[in-house]
């Protein structure tokens, strides 16, 4: 009995000694692996080689856990020992370093579009299955930007996270990626810059100053919001109504992130009122919000807009005074007398009416002379007789108009306008012959 107990104790002691050596051996292997995986060495590995190292680390941890757990079951003194803590600390340090290089290689493969579908990693390895599945995903496409104010924020957010914050890319490579993402006015803004390290930051500054304008973004969202097409009744009214609702929600959500409800209301009011103003006043309003103005990026208030209108009216009134066209008691666009009643229209004789009167009277006299050119007495009698008796002059003039087609000529003058002179000459020539 005693011999049996001694043999059992010896067996337990031997097993404890075995697992203790096993644990120490696994820890020494991890230390040697850590020494071999320096930063310089890891930089020379490709994605597959790094994946193998990660798998090896996972297996080493699994073996250590089995041996340490068995040792703790045999020898309670090993529970909470420094061996497990030292192993875990060294394991996390090595794995995080290898994982960082592995993720960097993955991003480079995605950007350069050189992913090879036949390179796969054993999905059964702990922690590597998700990475293997990720490599089978479609190629990640960089965002594009064509110059829309409402699109700049989302473009820069994605470009910054994918390209700008990538420490593995230098500024020249980042600049090349930036140019490949730009189109239209955005590309024209930085096209003249030479591809170099300093010019990358210059290009980013140009784009930010050009398109990152809070007021213009506000205005663009409001323009698109108020320009939404009307939903017409029909079979597809449900689909169109859903599209209308989605578009409104998109623009309103963007506006709420850019400003307060009061600023949104002011911007909508200003936009609606601006559409009712002349082009010159609209241009003057934009000049007042020029980029060199400290308030250029600020969303204007309704009071600022009304103040601008008042100053604009005063400026135009001053110009009219200076040009001498502003009469007493008048305002821009309207004329009133001092007592508030509307002034009478100007009674100055119109030159066109004067020319018409001279033409008619001259035509009457010429027709009369041509008609009685062979009767000297008759030619002299009517004017003299009519001058002595003015009422008869009107009668004679009326008779002559009826008899010599002058009335027809007058009508032609009204219809033909300036061509009347040519027609009148033709009629007189025909009449005389």
Coordinates of C-alpha atoms in Angstrom, one line a residue:
X1 CA 0.0 0.0 0.0
X2 CA 2.8 2.4 0.9
X3 CA 4.7 1.4 -2.1
X4 CA 1.7 2.2 -4.3
X5 CA 1.3 5.6 -2.8
X6 CA 5.0 6.3 -3.3
X7 CA 4.8 5.3 -6.9
X8 CA 1.8 7.5 -7.4
X9 CA 3.5 10.5 -5.9
X10 CA 6.5 9.9 -8.1
X11 CA 4.3 9.8 -11.1
X12 CA 2.7 13.1 -10.2
X13 CA 6.0 14.7 -9.5
X14 CA 7.3 13.5 -12.9
X15 CA 4.3 14.9 -14.7
X16 CA 4.6 18.2 -12.9
X17 CA 8.3 18.3 -13.9
X18 CA 7.4 17.5 -17.5
X19 CA 4.8 20.2 -17.9
X20 CA 7.0 22.7 -16.2
X21 CA 9.7 22.1 -18.7
X22 CA 7.2 22.2 -21.5
X23 CA 6.0 25.6 -20.4
X24 CA 9.5 26.9 -20.1
X25 CA 10.3 25.5 -23.5
X26 CA 7.3 27.2 -25.1
X27 CA 8.2 30.5 -23.5
X28 CA 11.8 30.3 -24.7
X29 CA 10.5 29.6 -28.2
X30 CA 8.4 32.7 -28.1
X31 CA 11.4 34.7 -26.9
X32 CA 13.5 33.5 -29.9
X33 CA 10.6 34.2 -32.3
X34 CA 10.3 37.7 -30.9
X35 CA 14.0 38.3 -31.5
X36 CA 13.8 37.1 -35.1
X37 CA 10.8 39.2 -35.9
X38 CA 12.4 42.7 -35.8
X39 CA 11.0 45.6 -37.6
X40 CA 13.6 45.4 -40.3
X41 CA 12.9 41.7 -40.8
X42 CA 9.1 42.1 -40.9
X43 CA 9.5 44.8 -43.5
X44 CA 10.9 42.2 -45.9
X45 CA 8.0 39.8 -45.5
X46 CA 5.1 39.7 -47.9
X47 CA 1.5 39.2 -46.8
X48 CA 1.6 35.4 -46.9
X49 CA 4.8 35.1 -44.9
X50 CA 3.3 37.4 -42.2
X51 CA 0.2 35.3 -42.1
X52 CA 2.3 32.2 -41.5
X53 CA 4.0 33.9 -38.6
X54 CA 0.6 34.9 -37.1
X55 CA -0.6 31.3 -37.4
X56 CA 2.6 30.1 -35.7
X57 CA 2.0 32.5 -32.8
X58 CA -1.6 31.3 -32.4
X59 CA -0.4 27.7 -32.2
X60 CA 2.3 28.6 -29.6
X61 CA -0.3 30.3 -27.4
X62 CA -2.6 27.3 -27.7
X63 CA 0.2 24.8 -26.7
X64 CA 1.3 27.0 -23.8
X65 CA -2.3 27.3 -22.4
X66 CA -2.7 23.4 -22.5
X67 CA 0.6 22.8 -20.7
X68 CA 0.2 25.6 -18.2
X69 CA -3.4 24.5 -17.3
X70 CA -2.2 20.9 -16.8
X71 CA 0.7 22.1 -14.6
X72 CA -1.7 24.1 -12.5
X73 CA -3.9 21.1 -12.0
X74 CA -1.0 19.1 -10.7
X75 CA 0.8 21.8 -8.7
X76 CA -1.5 24.4 -7.2
X77 CA 1.5 26.7 -6.5
X78 CA 1.8 27.4 -10.2
X79 CA -1.6 29.1 -10.2
X80 CA -1.0 32.8 -10.7
X81 CA 2.7 32.4 -11.4
X82 CA 4.8 34.9 -13.3
X83 CA 5.3 32.4 -16.2
X84 CA 1.8 32.9 -17.6
X85 CA 2.0 36.7 -17.2
X86 CA 5.4 36.9 -18.9
X87 CA 4.2 34.7 -21.8
X88 CA 1.0 36.7 -22.4
X89 CA 2.8 40.0 -22.3
X90 CA 5.5 38.8 -24.8
X91 CA 2.9 37.1 -27.0
X92 CA 0.7 40.3 -27.3
X93 CA 3.8 42.4 -28.1
X94 CA 4.9 40.1 -30.9
X95 CA 1.5 39.5 -32.4
X96 CA 0.6 43.2 -32.4
X97 CA 3.8 44.0 -34.3
X98 CA 3.3 41.3 -36.9
X99 CA -0.4 42.2 -37.3
X100 CA 0.5 45.8 -38.0
X101 CA 2.7 44.8 -40.9
X102 CA 0.2 42.4 -42.1
X103 CA -2.6 45.0 -42.2
X104 CA -0.3 47.4 -44.0
X105 CA 0.4 44.9 -46.7
X106 CA -3.3 44.2 -47.1
X107 CA -4.0 48.0 -47.7
X108 CA -1.3 48.2 -50.2
X109 CA -2.7 45.2 -52.1
X110 CA -6.1 46.8 -52.2
X111 CA -4.9 50.1 -53.4
X112 CA -2.6 48.7 -56.1
X113 CA -5.3 46.2 -57.3
X114 CA -2.8 43.4 -57.1
X115 CA -4.8 41.0 -55.0
X116 CA -4.3 37.4 -56.1
X117 CA -7.4 35.3 -55.6
X118 CA -5.4 32.1 -55.2
X119 CA -3.6 33.4 -52.1
X120 CA -5.7 32.3 -49.2
X121 CA -5.1 31.7 -45.6
X122 CA -6.4 28.8 -43.6
X123 CA -9.7 30.0 -42.2
X124 CA -9.5 27.5 -39.4
X125 CA -6.7 29.5 -37.8
X126 CA -7.8 31.5 -34.8
X127 CA -8.4 35.2 -35.8
X128 CA -7.4 34.7 -39.4
X129 CA -10.6 33.5 -40.9
X130 CA -12.1 37.0 -41.0
X131 CA -8.9 38.3 -42.6
X132 CA -9.1 35.6 -45.3
X133 CA -12.7 36.5 -46.1
X134 CA -11.8 40.1 -46.3
X135 CA -9.3 39.5 -49.0
X136 CA -12.0 37.9 -51.1
X137 CA -14.0 41.1 -51.1
X138 CA -14.3 43.2 -54.2
X139 CA -11.6 45.9 -54.9
X140 CA -12.0 49.0 -52.8
X141 CA -12.6 52.0 -55.0
X142 CA -11.4 55.5 -54.0
X143 CA -14.0 58.3 -53.9
X144 CA -14.3 60.8 -56.8
X145 CA -15.0 64.5 -56.5
X146 CA -16.1 66.8 -59.4
X147 CA -16.6 70.1 -57.6
X148 CA -20.0 69.9 -55.9
X149 CA -20.1 71.8 -52.7
X150 CA -22.4 69.3 -51.1
X151 CA -20.1 66.4 -52.0
X152 CA -16.8 67.8 -50.6
X153 CA -17.3 66.8 -47.0
X154 CA -18.0 63.1 -47.7
X155 CA -15.2 63.0 -50.3
X156 CA -12.6 64.4 -47.9
X157 CA -13.7 62.2 -45.0
X158 CA -13.1 59.0 -47.0
X159 CA -10.0 60.2 -48.8
X160 CA -8.5 61.3 -45.5
X161 CA -9.1 57.9 -43.8
X162 CA -7.9 55.8 -46.7
X163 CA -5.0 57.8 -48.2
X164 CA -4.1 60.9 -46.2
X165 CA -3.6 59.1 -42.9
X166 CA -1.7 56.2 -44.4
X167 CA 1.8 56.4 -43.1
X168 CA 3.1 53.9 -45.6
X169 CA 2.5 56.4 -48.5
X170 CA 4.7 59.4 -49.1
X171 CA 3.2 62.8 -50.2
X172 CA 4.1 62.2 -53.9
X173 CA 2.0 59.0 -53.9
X174 CA -0.8 60.7 -52.0
X175 CA -0.8 63.5 -54.6
X176 CA -1.1 61.0 -57.4
X177 CA -4.0 59.3 -55.7
X178 CA -5.6 62.7 -55.1
X179 CA -5.4 63.7 -58.8
X180 CA -6.9 60.3 -59.8
X181 CA -9.9 61.1 -57.7
X182 CA -10.6 64.6 -59.0
X183 CA -12.7 65.5 -62.1
X184 CA -14.1 68.7 -63.6
X185 CA -13.7 72.0 -61.8
X186 CA -11.9 70.3 -58.8
X187 CA -9.2 68.9 -61.1
X188 CA -8.9 72.2 -62.9
X189 CA -8.2 73.9 -59.6
X190 CA -5.0 71.9 -59.0
X191 CA -4.1 70.7 -62.5
X192 CA -1.3 73.2 -62.9
X193 CA 0.6 72.1 -59.8
X194 CA 3.7 69.9 -60.3
X195 CA 3.6 66.5 -58.6
X196 CA 5.9 66.9 -55.6
X197 CA 6.0 66.5 -51.9
X198 CA 5.3 70.2 -51.0
X199 CA 2.6 70.6 -53.6
X200 CA 0.4 67.9 -52.1
X201 CA -0.3 70.1 -49.1
X202 CA -0.7 73.1 -51.4
X203 CA -3.3 71.2 -53.4
X204 CA -5.2 70.2 -50.3
X205 CA -5.3 73.8 -49.2
X206 CA -6.6 75.0 -52.5
X207 CA -9.4 72.5 -52.5
X208 CA -10.3 73.3 -48.9
X209 CA -10.4 77.1 -49.6
X210 CA -12.4 76.5 -52.8
X211 CA -15.0 74.0 -51.8
X212 CA -15.1 73.9 -47.9
X213 CA -17.4 77.0 -47.6
X214 CA -20.2 76.6 -45.1
X215 CA -22.3 79.3 -46.7
X216 CA -22.0 77.8 -50.2
X217 CA -22.7 74.3 -48.9
X218 CA -25.8 75.7 -47.2
X219 CA -26.9 77.4 -50.4
X220 CA -26.4 74.3 -52.5
X221 CA -28.5 72.1 -50.2
X222 CA -31.3 74.7 -50.2
X223 CA -31.1 75.1 -54.0
X224 CA -31.4 71.3 -54.5
X225 CA -34.1 71.1 -51.8
X226 CA -36.4 73.9 -53.3
X227 CA -35.7 72.6 -56.8
X228 CA -37.2 69.2 -56.1
X229 CA -39.6 68.2 -58.8
X230 CA -43.3 68.2 -58.1
X231 CA -44.9 64.8 -57.5
X232 CA -47.5 64.2 -60.2
X233 CA -50.5 61.9 -59.8
X234 CA -50.2 58.6 -61.6
X235 CA -49.6 54.9 -61.3
X236 CA -46.1 55.3 -59.9
X237 CA -47.0 58.0 -57.4
X238 CA -45.9 55.9 -54.5
X239 CA -42.4 55.5 -56.0
X240 CA -42.1 59.1 -56.8
X241 CA -43.3 60.2 -53.4
X242 CA -40.7 57.9 -51.8
X243 CA -38.0 59.5 -53.9
X244 CA -39.2 62.9 -53.0
X245 CA -39.2 62.1 -49.3
X246 CA -35.7 60.6 -49.4
X247 CA -34.3 63.6 -51.2
X248 CA -35.9 66.0 -48.7
X249 CA -34.6 63.9 -45.8
X250 CA -31.1 63.8 -47.2
X251 CA -30.9 67.6 -47.7
X252 CA -32.6 68.4 -44.4
X253 CA -30.3 66.0 -42.6
X254 CA -27.2 67.7 -44.1
X255 CA -28.5 71.1 -43.2
X256 CA -29.1 70.1 -39.6
X257 CA -25.5 69.0 -39.3
X258 CA -24.3 72.3 -40.7
X259 CA -26.3 74.8 -38.7
X260 CA -29.1 75.5 -36.3
X261 CA -32.8 75.6 -37.3
X262 CA -32.7 79.4 -37.2
X263 CA -29.8 79.5 -39.7
X264 CA -31.7 77.1 -42.0
X265 CA -34.8 79.3 -41.9
X266 CA -32.8 82.4 -42.7
X267 CA -31.0 80.8 -45.6
X268 CA -34.3 79.5 -47.1
X269 CA -35.8 83.0 -46.8
X270 CA -32.8 84.7 -48.3
X271 CA -32.6 82.3 -51.2
X272 CA -36.3 82.8 -52.1
X273 CA -36.0 86.6 -51.9
X274 CA -32.9 86.7 -54.0
X275 CA -34.7 85.0 -56.9
X276 CA -37.0 88.0 -57.0
X277 CA -34.2 90.6 -57.4
X278 CA -32.5 91.8 -60.5
X279 CA -29.2 90.3 -61.6
X280 CA -27.1 93.4 -60.6
X281 CA -28.5 93.3 -57.0
X282 CA -27.8 89.5 -56.8
X283 CA -24.2 90.1 -57.9
X284 CA -23.8 92.9 -55.4
X285 CA -25.0 90.6 -52.6
X286 CA -22.5 87.9 -53.6
X287 CA -19.8 90.6 -53.7
X288 CA -20.7 91.5 -50.1
X289 CA -20.0 87.9 -49.2
X290 CA -16.7 87.7 -51.0
X291 CA -14.0 85.3 -49.9
X292 CA -11.8 88.1 -48.5
X293 CA -14.7 89.0 -46.2
X294 CA -14.3 87.7 -42.6
X295 CA -17.9 86.6 -42.7
X296 CA -17.6 84.8 -46.1
X297 CA -17.9 81.3 -44.5
X298 CA -20.6 82.4 -42.1
X299 CA -24.3 81.7 -42.9
X300 CA -25.9 85.1 -43.3
X301 CA -28.9 86.1 -41.2
X302 CA -32.1 87.7 -42.4
X303 CA -31.2 91.0 -40.7
X304 CA -27.9 91.1 -42.7
X305 CA -29.8 90.6 -45.9
X306 CA -32.4 93.3 -45.1
X307 CA -29.5 95.7 -44.1
X308 CA -27.9 95.0 -47.5
X309 CA -31.2 95.8 -49.3
X310 CA -31.5 99.1 -47.5
X311 CA -27.9 100.1 -48.3
X312 CA -28.4 99.1 -51.9
X313 CA -31.4 101.4 -52.2
X314 CA -29.5 104.3 -50.7
X315 CA -26.7 103.8 -53.1
X316 CA -28.9 103.8 -56.1
X317 CA -30.8 106.9 -54.9
X318 CA -27.4 108.7 -54.4
X319 CA -26.4 107.7 -57.9
X320 CA -29.7 109.1 -59.4
X321 CA -29.2 112.4 -57.5
X322 CA -25.6 112.6 -58.8
X323 CA -26.8 112.0 -62.4
X324 CA -29.5 114.7 -62.1
X325 CA -32.4 112.3 -62.8
X326 CA -33.7 112.2 -59.3
X327 CA -36.6 114.7 -58.9
X328 CA -37.7 116.2 -55.6
X329 CA -39.8 114.0 -53.4
X330 CA -39.2 110.9 -55.5
X331 CA -37.9 107.4 -54.7
X332 CA -36.2 104.7 -56.7
X333 CA -38.6 103.5 -59.4
X334 CA -41.6 105.8 -58.5
X335 CA -42.4 109.5 -58.7
X336 CA -44.6 111.4 -56.2
X337 CA -45.3 115.1 -55.5
X338 CA -44.5 116.7 -52.2
X339 CA -48.1 116.2 -50.9
X340 CA -47.9 112.4 -51.6
X341 CA -50.0 112.3 -54.8
X342 CA -48.5 110.9 -58.0
X343 CA -46.9 113.6 -60.2
X344 CA -48.4 114.4 -63.6
X345 CA -46.6 112.9 -66.6
X346 CA -44.1 115.1 -68.5
X347 CA -45.9 117.1 -71.3
X348 CA -42.8 117.7 -73.4
X349 CA -43.6 117.3 -77.1
X350 CA -42.5 114.1 -78.6
X351 CA -40.1 114.6 -81.6
X352 CA -41.8 111.7 -83.4
X353 CA -45.2 113.3 -83.1
X354 CA -43.8 116.6 -84.3
X355 CA -42.3 115.0 -87.4
X356 CA -45.6 113.3 -88.1
X357 CA -47.5 116.6 -88.0
X358 CA -45.0 118.3 -90.3
X359 CA -45.2 115.4 -92.7
X360 CA -49.0 115.4 -92.9
X361 CA -49.3 119.2 -93.3
X362 CA -46.5 119.2 -95.9
X363 CA -48.1 116.4 -97.8
X364 CA -51.5 118.2 -97.9
X365 CA -49.9 121.4 -99.3
X366 CA -47.8 119.4 -101.8
X367 CA -50.8 117.5 -103.0
X368 CA -52.8 120.7 -103.4
X369 CA -50.0 122.3 -105.4
X370 CA -49.6 119.3 -107.7
X371 CA -53.4 119.1 -108.3
X372 CA -53.8 122.7 -109.3
X373 CA -50.5 123.3 -110.9
X374 CA -52.2 124.3 -114.2
X375 CA -54.7 126.7 -112.6
X376 CA -52.8 129.7 -111.1
X377 CA -55.9 131.4 -109.8
X378 CA -57.2 128.4 -108.2
X379 CA -53.8 127.7 -106.8
X380 CA -53.6 131.1 -105.1
X381 CA -57.3 131.5 -104.1
X382 CA -57.7 128.7 -101.5
X383 CA -54.8 129.6 -99.2
X384 CA -55.5 133.3 -99.2
X385 CA -59.2 132.8 -98.8
X386 CA -58.7 130.3 -96.0
X387 CA -56.3 132.5 -94.2
X388 CA -58.8 135.3 -94.0
X389 CA -61.4 132.9 -92.7
X390 CA -59.6 130.3 -90.5
X391 CA -62.7 128.1 -90.0
X392 CA -62.8 127.5 -93.7
X393 CA -59.2 126.4 -93.6
X394 CA -60.1 123.3 -91.7
X395 CA -62.9 122.5 -94.1
X396 CA -60.6 122.8 -97.1
X397 CA -57.9 120.6 -95.3
X398 CA -60.5 117.9 -94.7
X399 CA -61.7 118.0 -98.3
X400 CA -58.2 117.8 -99.5
X401 CA -57.4 114.8 -97.2
X402 CA -60.4 113.0 -98.6
X403 CA -59.8 114.0 -102.2
X404 CA -56.0 113.5 -102.4
X405 CA -55.7 110.3 -100.3
X406 CA -53.8 112.0 -97.6
X407 CA -55.9 110.2 -95.0
X408 CA -54.7 106.9 -96.6
X409 CA -51.1 108.2 -96.3
X410 CA -51.6 109.0 -92.7
X411 CA -52.8 105.5 -92.0
X412 CA -49.8 104.1 -93.8
X413 CA -47.6 106.3 -91.6
X414 CA -49.0 104.7 -88.5
X415 CA -48.7 101.2 -89.9
X416 CA -45.4 101.4 -91.7
X417 CA -43.5 103.5 -89.3
X418 CA -40.2 104.8 -90.8
X419 CA -41.0 103.3 -94.2
X420 CA -43.8 105.8 -94.5
X421 CA -41.5 108.4 -96.3
X422 CA -40.8 106.0 -99.1
X423 CA -44.5 105.1 -99.6
X424 CA -45.4 108.8 -99.4
X425 CA -42.9 109.7 -102.2
X426 CA -44.2 106.9 -104.3
X427 CA -47.9 108.1 -103.9
X428 CA -47.0 111.7 -104.7
X429 CA -45.1 110.7 -107.8
X430 CA -48.1 108.6 -109.0
X431 CA -50.5 111.4 -108.1
X432 CA -48.5 114.0 -110.0
X433 CA -48.2 111.8 -113.1

